[in-house]
Coordinates of C-alpha atoms in Angstrom, one line a residue:
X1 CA 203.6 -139.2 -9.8
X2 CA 201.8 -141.5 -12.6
X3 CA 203.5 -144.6 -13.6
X4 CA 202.1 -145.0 -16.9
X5 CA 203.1 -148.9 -17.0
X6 CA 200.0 -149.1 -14.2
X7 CA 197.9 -146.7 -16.6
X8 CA 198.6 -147.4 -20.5
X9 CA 195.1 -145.5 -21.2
X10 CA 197.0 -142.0 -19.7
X11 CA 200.1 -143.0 -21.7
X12 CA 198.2 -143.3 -25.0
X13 CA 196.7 -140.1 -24.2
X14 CA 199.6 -138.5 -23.8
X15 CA 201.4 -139.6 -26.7
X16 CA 198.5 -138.7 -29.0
X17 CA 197.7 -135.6 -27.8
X18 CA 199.0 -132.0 -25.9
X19 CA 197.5 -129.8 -23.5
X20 CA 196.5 -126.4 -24.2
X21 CA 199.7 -124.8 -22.0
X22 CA 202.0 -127.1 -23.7
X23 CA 200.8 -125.9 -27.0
X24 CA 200.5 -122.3 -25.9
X25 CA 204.2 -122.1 -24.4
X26 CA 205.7 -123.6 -28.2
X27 CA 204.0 -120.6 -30.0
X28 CA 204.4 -118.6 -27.4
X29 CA 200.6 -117.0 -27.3
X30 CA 198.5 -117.1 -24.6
X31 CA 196.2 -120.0 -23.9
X32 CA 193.1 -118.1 -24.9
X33 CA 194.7 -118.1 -28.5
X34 CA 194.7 -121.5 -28.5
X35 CA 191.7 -122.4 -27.3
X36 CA 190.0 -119.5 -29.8
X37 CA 192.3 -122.0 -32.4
X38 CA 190.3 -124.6 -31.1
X39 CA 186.9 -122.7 -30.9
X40 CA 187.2 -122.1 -34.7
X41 CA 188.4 -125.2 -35.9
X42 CA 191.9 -125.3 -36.3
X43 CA 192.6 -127.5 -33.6
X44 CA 190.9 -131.4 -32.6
X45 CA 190.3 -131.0 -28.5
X46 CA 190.0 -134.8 -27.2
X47 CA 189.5 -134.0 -24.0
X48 CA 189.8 -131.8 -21.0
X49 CA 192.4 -128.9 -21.3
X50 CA 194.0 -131.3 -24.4
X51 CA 194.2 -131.2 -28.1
X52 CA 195.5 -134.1 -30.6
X53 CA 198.7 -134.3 -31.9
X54 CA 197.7 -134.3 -35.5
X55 CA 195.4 -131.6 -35.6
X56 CA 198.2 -129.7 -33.5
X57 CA 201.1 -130.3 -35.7
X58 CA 199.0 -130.0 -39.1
X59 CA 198.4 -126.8 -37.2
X60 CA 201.9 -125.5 -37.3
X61 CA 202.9 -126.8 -40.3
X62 CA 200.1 -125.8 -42.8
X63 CA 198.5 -123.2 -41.1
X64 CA 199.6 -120.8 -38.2
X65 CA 202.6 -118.5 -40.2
X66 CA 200.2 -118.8 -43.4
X67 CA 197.3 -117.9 -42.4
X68 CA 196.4 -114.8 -40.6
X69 CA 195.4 -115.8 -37.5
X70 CA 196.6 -114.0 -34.6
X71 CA 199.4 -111.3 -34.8
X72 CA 201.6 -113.0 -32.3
X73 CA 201.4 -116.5 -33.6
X74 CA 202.7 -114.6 -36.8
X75 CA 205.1 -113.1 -35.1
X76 CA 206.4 -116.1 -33.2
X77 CA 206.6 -118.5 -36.6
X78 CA 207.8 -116.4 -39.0
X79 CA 209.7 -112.9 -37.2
X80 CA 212.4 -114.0 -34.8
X81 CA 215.8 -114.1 -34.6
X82 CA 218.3 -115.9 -32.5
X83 CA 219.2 -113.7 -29.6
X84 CA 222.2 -115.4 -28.3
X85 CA 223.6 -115.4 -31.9
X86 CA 223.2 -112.0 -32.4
X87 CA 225.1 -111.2 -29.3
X88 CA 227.8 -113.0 -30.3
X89 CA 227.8 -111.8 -33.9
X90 CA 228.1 -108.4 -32.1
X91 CA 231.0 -109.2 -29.6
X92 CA 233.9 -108.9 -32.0
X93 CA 232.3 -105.6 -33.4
X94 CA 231.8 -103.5 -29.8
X95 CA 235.4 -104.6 -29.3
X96 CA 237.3 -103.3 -32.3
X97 CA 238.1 -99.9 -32.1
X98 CA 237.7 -99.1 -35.5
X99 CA 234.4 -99.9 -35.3
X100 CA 231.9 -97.3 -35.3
X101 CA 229.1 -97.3 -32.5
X102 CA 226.3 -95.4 -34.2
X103 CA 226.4 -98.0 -37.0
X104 CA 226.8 -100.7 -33.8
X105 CA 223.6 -99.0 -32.3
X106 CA 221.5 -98.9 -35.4
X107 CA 222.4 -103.0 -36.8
X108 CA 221.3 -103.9 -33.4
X109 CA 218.1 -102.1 -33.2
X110 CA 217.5 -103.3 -36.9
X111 CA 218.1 -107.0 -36.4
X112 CA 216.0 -107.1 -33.6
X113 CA 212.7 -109.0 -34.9
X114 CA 208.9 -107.8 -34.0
X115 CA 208.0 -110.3 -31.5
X116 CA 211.4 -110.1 -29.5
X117 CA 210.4 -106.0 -29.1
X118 CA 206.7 -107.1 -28.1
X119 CA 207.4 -109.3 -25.7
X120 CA 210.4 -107.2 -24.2
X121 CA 208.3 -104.0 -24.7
X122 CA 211.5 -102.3 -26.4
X123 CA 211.3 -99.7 -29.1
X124 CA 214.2 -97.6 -29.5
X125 CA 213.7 -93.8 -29.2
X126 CA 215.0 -92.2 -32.4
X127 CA 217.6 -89.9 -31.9
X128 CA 215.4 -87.0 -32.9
X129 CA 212.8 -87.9 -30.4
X130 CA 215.3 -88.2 -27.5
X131 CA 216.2 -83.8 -28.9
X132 CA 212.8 -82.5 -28.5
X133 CA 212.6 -83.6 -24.5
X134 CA 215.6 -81.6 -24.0
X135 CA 214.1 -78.8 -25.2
X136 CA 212.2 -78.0 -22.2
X137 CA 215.5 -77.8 -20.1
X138 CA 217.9 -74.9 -18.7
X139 CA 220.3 -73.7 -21.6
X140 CA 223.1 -74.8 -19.5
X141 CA 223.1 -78.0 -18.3
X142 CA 226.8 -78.4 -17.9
X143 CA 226.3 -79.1 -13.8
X144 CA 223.1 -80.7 -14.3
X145 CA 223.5 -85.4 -13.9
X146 CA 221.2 -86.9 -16.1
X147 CA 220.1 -90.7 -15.7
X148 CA 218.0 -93.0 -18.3
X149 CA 216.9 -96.1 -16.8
X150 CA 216.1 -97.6 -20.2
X151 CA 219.0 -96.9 -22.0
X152 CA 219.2 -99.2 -24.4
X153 CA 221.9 -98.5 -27.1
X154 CA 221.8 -95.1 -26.0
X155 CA 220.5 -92.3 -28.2
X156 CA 219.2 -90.0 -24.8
X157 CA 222.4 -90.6 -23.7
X158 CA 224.6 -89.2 -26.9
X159 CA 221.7 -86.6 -26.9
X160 CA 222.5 -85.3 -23.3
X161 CA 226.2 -85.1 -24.9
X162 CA 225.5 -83.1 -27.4
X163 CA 223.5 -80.4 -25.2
X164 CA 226.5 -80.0 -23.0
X165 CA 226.1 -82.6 -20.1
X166 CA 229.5 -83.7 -18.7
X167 CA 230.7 -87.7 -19.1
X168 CA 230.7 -88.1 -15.4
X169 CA 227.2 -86.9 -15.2
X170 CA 225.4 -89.1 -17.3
X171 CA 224.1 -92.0 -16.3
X172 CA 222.2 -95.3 -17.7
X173 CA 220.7 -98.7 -16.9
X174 CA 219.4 -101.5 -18.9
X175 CA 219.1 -105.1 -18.6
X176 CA 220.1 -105.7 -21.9
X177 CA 224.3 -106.3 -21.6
X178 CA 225.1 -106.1 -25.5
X179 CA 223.0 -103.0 -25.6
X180 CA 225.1 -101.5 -22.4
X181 CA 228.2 -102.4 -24.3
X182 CA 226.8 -100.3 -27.3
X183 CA 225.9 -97.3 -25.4
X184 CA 229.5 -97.2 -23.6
X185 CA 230.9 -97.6 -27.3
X186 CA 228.8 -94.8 -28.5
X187 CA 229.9 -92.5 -25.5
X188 CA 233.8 -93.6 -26.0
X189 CA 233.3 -92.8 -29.5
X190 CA 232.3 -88.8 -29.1
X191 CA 234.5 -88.4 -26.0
X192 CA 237.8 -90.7 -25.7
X193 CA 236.6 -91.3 -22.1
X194 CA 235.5 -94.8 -21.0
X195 CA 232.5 -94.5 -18.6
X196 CA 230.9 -96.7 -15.6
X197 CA 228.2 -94.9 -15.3
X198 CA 226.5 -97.3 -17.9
X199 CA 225.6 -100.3 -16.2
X200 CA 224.0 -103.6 -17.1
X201 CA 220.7 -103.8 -14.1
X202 CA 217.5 -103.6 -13.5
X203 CA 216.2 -100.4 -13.1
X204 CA 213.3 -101.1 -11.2
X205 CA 215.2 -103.5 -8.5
X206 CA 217.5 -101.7 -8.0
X207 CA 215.8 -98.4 -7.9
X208 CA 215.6 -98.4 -4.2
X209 CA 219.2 -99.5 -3.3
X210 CA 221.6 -97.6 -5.4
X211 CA 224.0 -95.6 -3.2
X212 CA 224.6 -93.0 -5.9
X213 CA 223.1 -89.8 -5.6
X214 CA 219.6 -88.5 -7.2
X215 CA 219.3 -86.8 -10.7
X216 CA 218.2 -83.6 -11.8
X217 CA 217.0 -84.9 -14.8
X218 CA 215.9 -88.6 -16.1
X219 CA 214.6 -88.9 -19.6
X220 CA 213.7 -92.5 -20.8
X221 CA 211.3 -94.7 -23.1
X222 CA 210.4 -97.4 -20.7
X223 CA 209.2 -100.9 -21.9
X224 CA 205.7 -100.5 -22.7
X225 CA 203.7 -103.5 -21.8
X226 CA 206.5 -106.3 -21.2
X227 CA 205.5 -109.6 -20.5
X228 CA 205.3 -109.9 -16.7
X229 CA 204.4 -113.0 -14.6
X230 CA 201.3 -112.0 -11.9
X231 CA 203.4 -112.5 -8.7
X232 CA 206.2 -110.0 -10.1
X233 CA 203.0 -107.3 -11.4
X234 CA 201.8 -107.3 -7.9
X235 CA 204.8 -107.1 -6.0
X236 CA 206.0 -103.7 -8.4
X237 CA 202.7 -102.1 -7.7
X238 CA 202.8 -102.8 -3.8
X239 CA 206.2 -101.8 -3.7
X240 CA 205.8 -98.4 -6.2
X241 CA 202.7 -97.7 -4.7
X242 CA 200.9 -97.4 -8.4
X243 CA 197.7 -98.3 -7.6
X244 CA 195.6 -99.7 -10.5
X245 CA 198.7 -99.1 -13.0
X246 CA 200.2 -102.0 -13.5
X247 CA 201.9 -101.6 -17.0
X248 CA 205.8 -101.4 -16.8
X249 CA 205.7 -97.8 -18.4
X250 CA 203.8 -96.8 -15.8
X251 CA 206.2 -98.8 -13.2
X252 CA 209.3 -97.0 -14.8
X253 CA 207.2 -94.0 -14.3
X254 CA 206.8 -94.0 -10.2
X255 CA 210.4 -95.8 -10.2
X256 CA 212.2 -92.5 -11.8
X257 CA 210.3 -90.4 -9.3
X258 CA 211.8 -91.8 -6.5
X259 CA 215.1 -91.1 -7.9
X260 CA 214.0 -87.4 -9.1
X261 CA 216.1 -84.0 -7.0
X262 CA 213.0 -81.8 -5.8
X263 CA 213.2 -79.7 -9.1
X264 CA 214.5 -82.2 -11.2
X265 CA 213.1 -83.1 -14.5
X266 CA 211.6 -86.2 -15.8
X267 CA 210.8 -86.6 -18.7
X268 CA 208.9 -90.1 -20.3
X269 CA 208.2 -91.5 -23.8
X270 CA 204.9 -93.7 -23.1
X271 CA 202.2 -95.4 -25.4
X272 CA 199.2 -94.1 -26.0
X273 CA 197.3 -95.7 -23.7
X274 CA 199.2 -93.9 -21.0
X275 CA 197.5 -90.8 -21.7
X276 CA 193.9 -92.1 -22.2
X277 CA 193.1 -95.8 -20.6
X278 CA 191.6 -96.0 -16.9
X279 CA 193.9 -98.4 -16.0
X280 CA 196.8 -95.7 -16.0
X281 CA 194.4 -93.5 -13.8
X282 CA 196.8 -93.6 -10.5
X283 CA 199.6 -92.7 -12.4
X284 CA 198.3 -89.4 -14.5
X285 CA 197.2 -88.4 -11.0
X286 CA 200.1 -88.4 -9.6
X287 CA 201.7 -86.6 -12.4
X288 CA 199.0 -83.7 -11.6
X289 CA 200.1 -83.3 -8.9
X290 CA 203.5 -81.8 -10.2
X291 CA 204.4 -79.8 -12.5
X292 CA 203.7 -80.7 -15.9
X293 CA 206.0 -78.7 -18.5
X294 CA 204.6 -80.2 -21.7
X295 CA 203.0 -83.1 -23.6
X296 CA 204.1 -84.0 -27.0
X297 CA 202.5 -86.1 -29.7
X298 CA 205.2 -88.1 -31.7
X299 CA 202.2 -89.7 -34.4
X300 CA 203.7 -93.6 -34.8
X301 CA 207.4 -93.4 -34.9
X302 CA 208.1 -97.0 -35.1
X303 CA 207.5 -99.4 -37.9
X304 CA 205.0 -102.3 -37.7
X305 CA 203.8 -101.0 -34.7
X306 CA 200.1 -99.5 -34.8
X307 CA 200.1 -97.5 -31.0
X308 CA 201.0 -94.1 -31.2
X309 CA 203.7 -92.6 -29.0
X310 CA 203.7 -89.6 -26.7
X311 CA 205.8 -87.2 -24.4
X312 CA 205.3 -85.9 -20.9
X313 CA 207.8 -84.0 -19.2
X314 CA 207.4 -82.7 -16.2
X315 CA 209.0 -81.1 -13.1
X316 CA 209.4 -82.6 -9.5
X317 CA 207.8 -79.6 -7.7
X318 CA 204.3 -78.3 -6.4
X319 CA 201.9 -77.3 -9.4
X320 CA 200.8 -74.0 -9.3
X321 CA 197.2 -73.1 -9.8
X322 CA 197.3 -71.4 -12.8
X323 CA 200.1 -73.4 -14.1
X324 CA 200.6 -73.8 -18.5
X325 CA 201.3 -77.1 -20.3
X326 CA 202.6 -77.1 -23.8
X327 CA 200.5 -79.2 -25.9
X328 CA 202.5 -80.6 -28.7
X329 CA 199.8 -82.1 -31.0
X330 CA 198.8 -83.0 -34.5
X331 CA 197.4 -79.6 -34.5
X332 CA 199.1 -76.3 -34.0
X333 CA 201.0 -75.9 -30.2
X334 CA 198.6 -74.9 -27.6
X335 CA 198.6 -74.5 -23.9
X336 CA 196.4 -75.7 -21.6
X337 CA 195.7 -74.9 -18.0
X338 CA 196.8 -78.0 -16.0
X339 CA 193.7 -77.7 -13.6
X340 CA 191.8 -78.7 -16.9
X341 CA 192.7 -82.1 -16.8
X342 CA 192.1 -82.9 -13.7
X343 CA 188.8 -82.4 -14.2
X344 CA 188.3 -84.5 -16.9
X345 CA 186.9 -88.5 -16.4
X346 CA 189.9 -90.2 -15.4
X347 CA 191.8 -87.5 -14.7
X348 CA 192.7 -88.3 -19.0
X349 CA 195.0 -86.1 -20.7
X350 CA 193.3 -85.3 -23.8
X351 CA 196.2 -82.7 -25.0
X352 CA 195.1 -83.0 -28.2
X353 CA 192.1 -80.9 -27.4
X354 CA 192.9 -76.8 -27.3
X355 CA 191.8 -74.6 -24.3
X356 CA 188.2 -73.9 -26.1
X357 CA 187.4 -77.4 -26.9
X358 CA 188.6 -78.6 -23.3
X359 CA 186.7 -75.4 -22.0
X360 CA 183.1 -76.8 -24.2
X361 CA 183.9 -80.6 -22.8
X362 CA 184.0 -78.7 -19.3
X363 CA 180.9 -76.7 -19.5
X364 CA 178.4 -80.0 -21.2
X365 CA 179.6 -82.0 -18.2
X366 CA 178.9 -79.7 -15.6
X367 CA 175.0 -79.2 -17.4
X368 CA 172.5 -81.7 -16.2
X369 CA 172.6 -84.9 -18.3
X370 CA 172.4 -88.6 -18.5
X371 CA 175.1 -91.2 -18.6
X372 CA 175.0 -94.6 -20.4
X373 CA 176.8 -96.5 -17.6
X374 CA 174.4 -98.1 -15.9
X375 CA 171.0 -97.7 -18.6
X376 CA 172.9 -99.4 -21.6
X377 CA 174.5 -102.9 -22.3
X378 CA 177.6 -102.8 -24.3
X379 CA 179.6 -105.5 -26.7
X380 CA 181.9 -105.8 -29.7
X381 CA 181.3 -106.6 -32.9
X382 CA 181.9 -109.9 -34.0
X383 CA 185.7 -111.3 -34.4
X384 CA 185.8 -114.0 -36.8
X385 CA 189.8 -115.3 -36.0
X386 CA 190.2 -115.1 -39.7
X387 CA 188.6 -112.9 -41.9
X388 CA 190.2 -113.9 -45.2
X389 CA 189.0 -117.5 -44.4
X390 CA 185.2 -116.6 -43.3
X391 CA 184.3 -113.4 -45.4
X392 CA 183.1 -113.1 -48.8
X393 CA 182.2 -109.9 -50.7
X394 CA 178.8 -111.4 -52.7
X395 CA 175.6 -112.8 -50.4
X396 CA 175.2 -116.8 -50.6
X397 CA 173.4 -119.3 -49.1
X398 CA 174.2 -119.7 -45.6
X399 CA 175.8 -116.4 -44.9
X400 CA 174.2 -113.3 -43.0
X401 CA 175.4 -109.7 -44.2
X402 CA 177.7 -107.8 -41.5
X403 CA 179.0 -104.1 -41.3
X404 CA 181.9 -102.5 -41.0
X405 CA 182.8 -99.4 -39.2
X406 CA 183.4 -97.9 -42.6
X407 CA 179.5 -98.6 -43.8
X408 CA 178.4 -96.2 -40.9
X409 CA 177.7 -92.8 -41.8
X410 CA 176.0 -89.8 -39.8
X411 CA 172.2 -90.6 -40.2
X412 CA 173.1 -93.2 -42.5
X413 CA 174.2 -97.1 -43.3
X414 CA 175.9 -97.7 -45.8
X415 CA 174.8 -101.3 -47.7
X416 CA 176.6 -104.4 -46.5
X417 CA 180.4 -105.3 -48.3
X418 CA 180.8 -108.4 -46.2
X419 CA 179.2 -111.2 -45.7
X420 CA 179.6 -114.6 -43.0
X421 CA 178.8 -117.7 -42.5
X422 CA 175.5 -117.6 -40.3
X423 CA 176.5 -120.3 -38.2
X424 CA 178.4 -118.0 -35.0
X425 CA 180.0 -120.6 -33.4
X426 CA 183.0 -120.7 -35.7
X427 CA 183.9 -117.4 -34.7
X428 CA 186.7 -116.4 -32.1
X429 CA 184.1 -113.8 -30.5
X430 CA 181.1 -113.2 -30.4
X431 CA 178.9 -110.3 -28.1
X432 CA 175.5 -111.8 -27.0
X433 CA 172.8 -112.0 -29.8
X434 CA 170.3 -110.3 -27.9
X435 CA 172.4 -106.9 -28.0
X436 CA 172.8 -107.5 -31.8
X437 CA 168.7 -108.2 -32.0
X438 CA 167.9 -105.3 -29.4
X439 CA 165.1 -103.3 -30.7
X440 CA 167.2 -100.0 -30.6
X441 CA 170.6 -100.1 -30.8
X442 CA 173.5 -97.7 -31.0
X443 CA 176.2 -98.6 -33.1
X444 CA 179.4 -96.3 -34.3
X445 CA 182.8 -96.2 -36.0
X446 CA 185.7 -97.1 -34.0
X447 CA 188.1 -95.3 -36.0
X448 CA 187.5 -91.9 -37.3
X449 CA 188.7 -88.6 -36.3
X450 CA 185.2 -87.5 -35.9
X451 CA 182.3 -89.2 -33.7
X452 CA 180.0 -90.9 -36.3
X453 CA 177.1 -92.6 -34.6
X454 CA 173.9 -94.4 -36.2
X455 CA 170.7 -95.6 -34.8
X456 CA 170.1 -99.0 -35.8
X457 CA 166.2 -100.9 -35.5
X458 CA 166.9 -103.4 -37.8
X459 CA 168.7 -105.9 -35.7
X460 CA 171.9 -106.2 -37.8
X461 CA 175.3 -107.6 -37.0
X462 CA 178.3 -106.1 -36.9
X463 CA 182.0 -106.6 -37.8
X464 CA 184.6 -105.7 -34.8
X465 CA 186.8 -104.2 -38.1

């Protein structure tokens, strides 16, 4: 340990200035936010891994909360809510009687702020969601146990209800015990019978250990990217055996499996990602491997949240070769052979696509071509950490036109809207110049519905918009 009456230049130091963890634990935001603060000018660094005092609390003060910055820094200034507090606001409430549990279940959900949900990973299923899951099961499910191990306040659970599952077969976990309390509420409420089944744990601890019997069915929304600590990651995916997928959802996902009757139904409200990133690869091959019922696109069900959500239900047996899944999509329902996707990069499930367009994708791939990986360099556009701050609509001195997705057109650029400072060190990121001066260069819109691509020579920059 320093004694800092043997070093008074480390105890000035420290009284005049924080590090970079320090600074990224108060905000909580990750320590490459701050040092992108740093990077762009927001925050004084004095020396290694430190910042000053001043610049850090002019920082929170006049700044972060004002200015868009980051979406979590906004999120931890200016939408949280005092957890505890709620709880006990709530207490009184679950307890009365009188007290209706649906309007228990929905103040709860509603006074939940942003950043609690996005570091938990929690978005409530809507009760209309949790109906179209069930769907896809027997008519009679009056033998049938049903388990979600994400209950939350419980809206699969007063679903199963309603399509006929018995009280003593329904079962939940969550680690969330005012929520537990909700859910037992809700179920007291629509059947006079006070249940155990619902039970304040940890689904994926206790997975493994749980002398009760397996389910025939287990619907749930699983936390979808929840704030993990490395050591825990690691240990899940050894112990679930999920390869490369390391996202809770997909954790949940190889949990309930374990926990499945041969037969039984699972069925999982995931991100997008889920269905489309590489780093979910283990997991959608596994799923092939069974048999996939149906996939269904719910568009963005929940507010202030960009990712779209999705269905996949499947069953725990063998897939047949010339096995049908119900695609569910923006366009009109489809099926698509299941042997389809498992051909596709990534084993991706693309159900958006109908049997002829996944049948076109199939055929070009199996022509001879040429892949980019490995012949092409690839980077993003630039990320200025504030645009409001750094871009101006009219050219001045000093500043260098950029374009935005939107300026691309097939065959075509559009003129330049924005415009930066030229100076690229103030910017939170920036790809290498030489990809932005290559001599040919593709460039494309990120967001479109269609693939728009232009063929740029004239060394401009780009906007990552």
């Amino acid at each position: 340990m320093i004694q800092e009456s043997l070093f008074p230049e480390f105890r000035k130091e420290s009284e005049s200035s924080i590090t970079v963890e320090q600074a990224s634990k108060n905000l909580n935001v990750s320590t490459a936010s701050v040092r992108n603060w740093i990077k762009t000018g927001y925050l004084e660094k004095v020396g290694k891994n430190r910042i000053s005092l001043t610049s850090w609390n002019n920082f929170k003060h006049n700044v972060a909360g004002k200015e868009k910055l980051t979406s979590r820094a906004n999120k931890s200034l200016k939408d949280t809510h005092d957890h505890l507090e709620l709880e006990n606001g709530l207490q009184n409430l679950i307890s009365d009687e009188s007290m209706d549990g649906d309007f228990l279940a929905k103040t709860y959900e509603e006074s939940l702020s942003n950043s609690y949900k996005n570091k938990e990973g929690i978005y409530y299923t809507p009760l209309e969601i949790a109906n179209r899951f069930f769907d896809y099961l027997p008519k009679d499910c009056s033998d049938l146990s049903i388990c979600d191990p994400c209950c939350g306040t419980g809206n699969f659970l007063i679903a199963a209800l309603q399509r006929g599952f018995k009280v003593k077969n329904i079962f939940g976990f969550d680690i969330d015990s005012t929520a537990v309390e909700i859910a037992q509420k809700r179920i007291f409420d629509l059947t006079g019978t006070k249940t155990n089944n619902i039970i304040c744990a940890d689904f994926l601890d206790v997975h493994n250990n749980i002398n009760e019997v397996d389910f025939d069915v287990i619907f749930t929304n699983p936390p979808w990217g929840k704030k993990l600590k490395k050591a825990q990651r690691e240990k899940l995916a050894f112990t679930l055996n999920s390869g490369k997928s390391k996202d809770t959802s997909a954790f949940f996902f190889f949990a309930c499996l374990r926990r499945l009757k041969p037969k039984g139904f699972l069925g999982l409200m995931l991100q997008d990602a889920f269905f489309n990133i590489a780093s979910f690869e283990n997991a959608r091959k596994k799923a092939l491997t069974l048999d996939i019922k149906g996939f269904i696109d719910f568009g963005k069900p929940f507010k202030g949240l960009l990712t779209k959500a999705k269905g996949i239900i499947l069953q725990n047996r063998n897939v047949h070769k010339n096995s049908l899944i119900k695609c569910e999509s923006s366009l009109e329902p489809h099926e698509r052979f299941q042997r389809s996707f498992a051909r596709n990069p990534k084993s991706i499930f693309n159900f958006s696509c109908s049997g002829e367009e996944a049948a076109v994708i199939e055929h070009l791939l199996s022509m001879e071509h040429i892949n980019l990986a490995g012949r092409a360099r690839y980077g993003l556009g630039i990320v200025t950490g504030n645009n409001k701050k750094f871009c101006i609509s009219q050219p001045r001195y000093g500043y260098m036109p950029v374009y935005r997705g939107s300026d691309i057109k097939k065959g075509e650029l559009d003129s330049p809207s924005i415009f930066i400072p030229s100076d690229l060190s103030l910017y939170q990121q920036v790809a290498p110049t030489d990809l932005y001066q290559a001599r040919e260069k593709l460039i494309y819109r990120f967001i479109s519905s269609d693939l728009v691509f232009y063929l740029d020579t004239k060394q401009r920059f780009l906007l990552n918009s």
